[in-house]
PDB file of N, CA and C in Angstrom:
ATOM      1  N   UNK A 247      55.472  65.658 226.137  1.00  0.00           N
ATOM      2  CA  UNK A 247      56.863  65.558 225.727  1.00  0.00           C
ATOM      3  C   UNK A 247      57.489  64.260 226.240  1.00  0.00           C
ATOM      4  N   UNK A 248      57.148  63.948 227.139  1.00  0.00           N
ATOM      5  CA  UNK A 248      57.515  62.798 228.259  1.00  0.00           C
ATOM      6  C   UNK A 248      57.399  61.255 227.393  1.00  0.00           C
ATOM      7  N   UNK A 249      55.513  61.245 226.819  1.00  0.00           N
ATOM      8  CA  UNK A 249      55.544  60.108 226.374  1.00  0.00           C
ATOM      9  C   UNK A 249      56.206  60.092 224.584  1.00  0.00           C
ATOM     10  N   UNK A 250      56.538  61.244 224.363  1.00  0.00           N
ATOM     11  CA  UNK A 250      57.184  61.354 222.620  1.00  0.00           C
ATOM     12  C   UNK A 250      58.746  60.313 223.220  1.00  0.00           C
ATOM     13  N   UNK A 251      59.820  60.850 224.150  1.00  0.00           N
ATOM     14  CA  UNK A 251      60.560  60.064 224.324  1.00  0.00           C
ATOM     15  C   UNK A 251      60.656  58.379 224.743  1.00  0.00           C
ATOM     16  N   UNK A 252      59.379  58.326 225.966  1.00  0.00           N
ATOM     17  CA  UNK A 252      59.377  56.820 225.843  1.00  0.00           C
ATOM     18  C   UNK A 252      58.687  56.026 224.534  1.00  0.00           C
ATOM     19  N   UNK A 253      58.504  56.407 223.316  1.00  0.00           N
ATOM     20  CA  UNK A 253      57.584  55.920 222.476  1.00  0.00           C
ATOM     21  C   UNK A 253      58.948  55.568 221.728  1.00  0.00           C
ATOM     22  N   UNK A 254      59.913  56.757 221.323  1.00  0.00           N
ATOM     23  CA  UNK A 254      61.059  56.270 220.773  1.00  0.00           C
ATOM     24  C   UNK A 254      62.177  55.583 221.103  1.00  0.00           C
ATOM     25  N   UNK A 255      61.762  55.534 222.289  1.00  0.00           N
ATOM     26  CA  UNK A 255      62.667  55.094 223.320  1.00  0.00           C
ATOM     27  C   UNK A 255      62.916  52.983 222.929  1.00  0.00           C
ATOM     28  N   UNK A 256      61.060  53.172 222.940  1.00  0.00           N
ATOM     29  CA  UNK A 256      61.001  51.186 222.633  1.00  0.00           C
ATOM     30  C   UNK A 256      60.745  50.885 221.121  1.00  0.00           C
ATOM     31  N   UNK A 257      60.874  51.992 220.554  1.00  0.00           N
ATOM     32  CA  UNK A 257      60.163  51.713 219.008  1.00  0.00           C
ATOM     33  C   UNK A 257      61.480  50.661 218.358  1.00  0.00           C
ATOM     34  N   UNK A 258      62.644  50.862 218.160  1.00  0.00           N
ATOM     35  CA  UNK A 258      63.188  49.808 217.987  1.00  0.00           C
ATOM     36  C   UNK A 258      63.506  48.021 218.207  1.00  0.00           C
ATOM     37  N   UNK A 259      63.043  48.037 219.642  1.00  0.00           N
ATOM     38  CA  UNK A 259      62.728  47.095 220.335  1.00  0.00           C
ATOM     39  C   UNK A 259      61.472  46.463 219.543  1.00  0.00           C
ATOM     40  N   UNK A 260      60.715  46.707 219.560  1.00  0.00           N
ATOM     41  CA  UNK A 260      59.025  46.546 218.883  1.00  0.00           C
ATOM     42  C   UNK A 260      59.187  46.384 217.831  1.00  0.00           C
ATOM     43  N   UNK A 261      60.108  47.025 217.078  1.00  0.00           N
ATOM     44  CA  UNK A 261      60.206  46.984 215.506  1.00  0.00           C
ATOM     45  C   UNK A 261      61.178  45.316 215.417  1.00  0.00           C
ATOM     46  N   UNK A 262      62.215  45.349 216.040  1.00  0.00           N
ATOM     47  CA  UNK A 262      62.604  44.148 216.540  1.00  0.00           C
ATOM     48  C   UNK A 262      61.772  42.458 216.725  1.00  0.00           C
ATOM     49  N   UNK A 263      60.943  43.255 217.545  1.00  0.00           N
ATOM     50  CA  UNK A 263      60.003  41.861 218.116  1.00  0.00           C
ATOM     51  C   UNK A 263      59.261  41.356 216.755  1.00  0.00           C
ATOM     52  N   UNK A 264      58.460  42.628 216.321  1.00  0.00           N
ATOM     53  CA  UNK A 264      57.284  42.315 215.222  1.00  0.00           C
ATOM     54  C   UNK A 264      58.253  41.459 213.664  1.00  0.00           C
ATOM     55  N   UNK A 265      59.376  41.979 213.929  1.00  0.00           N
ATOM     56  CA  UNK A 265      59.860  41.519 212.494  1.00  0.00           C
ATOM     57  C   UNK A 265      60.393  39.906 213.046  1.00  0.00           C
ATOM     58  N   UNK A 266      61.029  39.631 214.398  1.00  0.00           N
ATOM     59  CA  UNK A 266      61.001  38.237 214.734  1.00  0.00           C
ATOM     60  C   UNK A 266      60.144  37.654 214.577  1.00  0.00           C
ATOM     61  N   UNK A 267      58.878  37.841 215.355  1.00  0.00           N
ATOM     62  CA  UNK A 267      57.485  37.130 215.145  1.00  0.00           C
ATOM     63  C   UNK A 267      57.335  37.018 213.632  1.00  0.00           C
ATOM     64  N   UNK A 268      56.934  37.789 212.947  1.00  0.00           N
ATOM     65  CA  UNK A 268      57.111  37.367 211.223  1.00  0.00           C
ATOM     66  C   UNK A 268      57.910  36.387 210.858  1.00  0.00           C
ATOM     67  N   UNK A 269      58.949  36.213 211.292  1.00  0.00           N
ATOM     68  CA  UNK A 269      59.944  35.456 210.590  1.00  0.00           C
ATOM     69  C   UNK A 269      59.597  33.758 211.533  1.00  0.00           C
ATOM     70  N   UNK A 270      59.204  33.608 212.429  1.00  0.00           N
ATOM     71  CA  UNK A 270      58.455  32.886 212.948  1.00  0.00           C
ATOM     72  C   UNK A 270      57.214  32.131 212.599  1.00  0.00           C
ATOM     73  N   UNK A 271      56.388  32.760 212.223  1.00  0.00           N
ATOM     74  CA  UNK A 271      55.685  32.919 211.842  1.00  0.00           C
ATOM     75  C   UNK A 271      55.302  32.227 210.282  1.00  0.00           C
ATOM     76  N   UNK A 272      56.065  32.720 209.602  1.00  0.00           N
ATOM     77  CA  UNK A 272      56.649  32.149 208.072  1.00  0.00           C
ATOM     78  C   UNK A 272      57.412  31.028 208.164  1.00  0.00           C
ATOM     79  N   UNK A 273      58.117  30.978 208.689  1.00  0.00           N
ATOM     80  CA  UNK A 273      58.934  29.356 209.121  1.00  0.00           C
ATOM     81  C   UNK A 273      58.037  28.421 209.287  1.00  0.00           C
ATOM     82  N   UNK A 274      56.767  28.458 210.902  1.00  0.00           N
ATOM     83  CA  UNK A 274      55.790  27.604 211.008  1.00  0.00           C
ATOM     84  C   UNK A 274      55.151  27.173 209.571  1.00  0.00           C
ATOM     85  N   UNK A 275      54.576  28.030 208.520  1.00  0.00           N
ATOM     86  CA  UNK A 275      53.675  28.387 207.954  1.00  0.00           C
ATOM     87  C   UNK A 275      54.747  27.081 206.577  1.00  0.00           C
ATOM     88  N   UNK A 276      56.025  27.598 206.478  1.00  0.00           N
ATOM     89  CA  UNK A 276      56.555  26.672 205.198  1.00  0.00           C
ATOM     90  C   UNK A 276      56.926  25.155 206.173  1.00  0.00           C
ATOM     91  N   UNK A 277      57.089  25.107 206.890  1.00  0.00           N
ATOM     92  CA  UNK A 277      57.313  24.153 207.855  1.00  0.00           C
ATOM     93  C   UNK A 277      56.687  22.911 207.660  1.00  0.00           C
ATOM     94  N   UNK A 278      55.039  23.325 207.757  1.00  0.00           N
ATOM     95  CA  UNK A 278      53.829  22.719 207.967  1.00  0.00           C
ATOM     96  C   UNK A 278      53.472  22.389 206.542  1.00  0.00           C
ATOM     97  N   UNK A 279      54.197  23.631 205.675  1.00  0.00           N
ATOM     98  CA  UNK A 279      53.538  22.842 203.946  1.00  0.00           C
ATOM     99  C   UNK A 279      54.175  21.927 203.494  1.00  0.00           C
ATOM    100  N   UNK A 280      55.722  21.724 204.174  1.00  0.00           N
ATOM    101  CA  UNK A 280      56.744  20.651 204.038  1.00  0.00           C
ATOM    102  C   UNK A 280      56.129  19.084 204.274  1.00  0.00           C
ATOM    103  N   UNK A 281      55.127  19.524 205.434  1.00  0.00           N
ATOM    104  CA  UNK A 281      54.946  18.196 206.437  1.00  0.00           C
ATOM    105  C   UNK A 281      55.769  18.130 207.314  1.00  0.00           C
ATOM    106  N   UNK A 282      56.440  19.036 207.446  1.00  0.00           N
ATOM    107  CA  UNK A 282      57.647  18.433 209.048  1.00  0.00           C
ATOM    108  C   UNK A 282      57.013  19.343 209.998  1.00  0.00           C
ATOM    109  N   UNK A 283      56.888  18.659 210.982  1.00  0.00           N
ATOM    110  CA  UNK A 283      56.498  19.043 212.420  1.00  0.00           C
ATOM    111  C   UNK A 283      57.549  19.792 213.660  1.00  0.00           C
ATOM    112  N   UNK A 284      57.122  21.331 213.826  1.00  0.00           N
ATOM    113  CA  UNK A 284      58.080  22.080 214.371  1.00  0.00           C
ATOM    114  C   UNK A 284      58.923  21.636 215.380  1.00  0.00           C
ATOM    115  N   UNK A 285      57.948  20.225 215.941  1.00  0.00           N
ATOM    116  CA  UNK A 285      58.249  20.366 217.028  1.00  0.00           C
ATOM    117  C   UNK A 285      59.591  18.873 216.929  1.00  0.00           C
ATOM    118  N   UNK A 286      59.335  18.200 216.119  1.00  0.00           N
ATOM    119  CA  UNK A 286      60.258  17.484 215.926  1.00  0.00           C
ATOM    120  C   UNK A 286      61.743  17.719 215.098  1.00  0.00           C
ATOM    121  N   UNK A 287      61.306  19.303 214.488  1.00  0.00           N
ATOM    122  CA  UNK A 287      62.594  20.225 214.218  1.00  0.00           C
ATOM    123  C   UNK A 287      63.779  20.734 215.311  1.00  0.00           C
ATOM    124  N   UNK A 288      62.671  20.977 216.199  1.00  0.00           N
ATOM    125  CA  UNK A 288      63.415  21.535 217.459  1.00  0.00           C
ATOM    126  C   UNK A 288      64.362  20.386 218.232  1.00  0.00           C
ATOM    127  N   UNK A 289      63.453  19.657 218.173  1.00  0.00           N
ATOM    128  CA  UNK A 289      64.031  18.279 218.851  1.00  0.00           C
ATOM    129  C   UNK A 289      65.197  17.426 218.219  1.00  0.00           C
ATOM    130  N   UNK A 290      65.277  17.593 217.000  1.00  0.00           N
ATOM    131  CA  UNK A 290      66.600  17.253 216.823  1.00  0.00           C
ATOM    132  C   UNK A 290      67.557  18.456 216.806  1.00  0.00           C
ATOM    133  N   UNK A 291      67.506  20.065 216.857  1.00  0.00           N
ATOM    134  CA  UNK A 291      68.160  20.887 217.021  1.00  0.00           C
ATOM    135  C   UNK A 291      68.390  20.431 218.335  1.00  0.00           C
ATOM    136  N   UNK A 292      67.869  20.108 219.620  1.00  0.00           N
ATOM    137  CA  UNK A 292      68.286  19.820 220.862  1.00  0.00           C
ATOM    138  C   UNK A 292      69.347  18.822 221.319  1.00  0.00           C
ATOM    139  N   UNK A 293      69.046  17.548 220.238  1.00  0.00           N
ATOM    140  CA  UNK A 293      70.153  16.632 220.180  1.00  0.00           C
ATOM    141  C   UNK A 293      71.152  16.669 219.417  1.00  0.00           C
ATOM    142  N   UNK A 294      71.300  17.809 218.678  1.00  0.00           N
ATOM    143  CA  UNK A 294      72.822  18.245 217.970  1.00  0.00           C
ATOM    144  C   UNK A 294      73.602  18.923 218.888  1.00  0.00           C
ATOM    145  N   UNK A 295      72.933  19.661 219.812  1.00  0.00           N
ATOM    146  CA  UNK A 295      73.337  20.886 220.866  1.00  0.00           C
ATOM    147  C   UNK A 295      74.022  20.312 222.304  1.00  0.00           C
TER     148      UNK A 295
END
């Protein structure tokens, strides 16, 4: 009974994470078919900030 509550307890959380990572994930993926380099994405997000 114990582990039925902690299972629902993080399932949102997890459901959370996995759908971030996807969306991550897909960004890299159109990113890279663009030719732009993530990392020089970030880097000007840093110098707007």
């Amino acid at each position: 009974m114990r582990k039925k509550g902690v299972i629902s307890e993080y399932l949102p959380w997890i459901l959370i994470a996995l759908a971030a990572l996807a969306i991550m994930m897909i960004t890299i993926f159109v990113l890279k078919g663009k030719g732009i380099s993530l990392i020089d994405k970030v880097k000007d997000l840093l110098r707007l900030g």
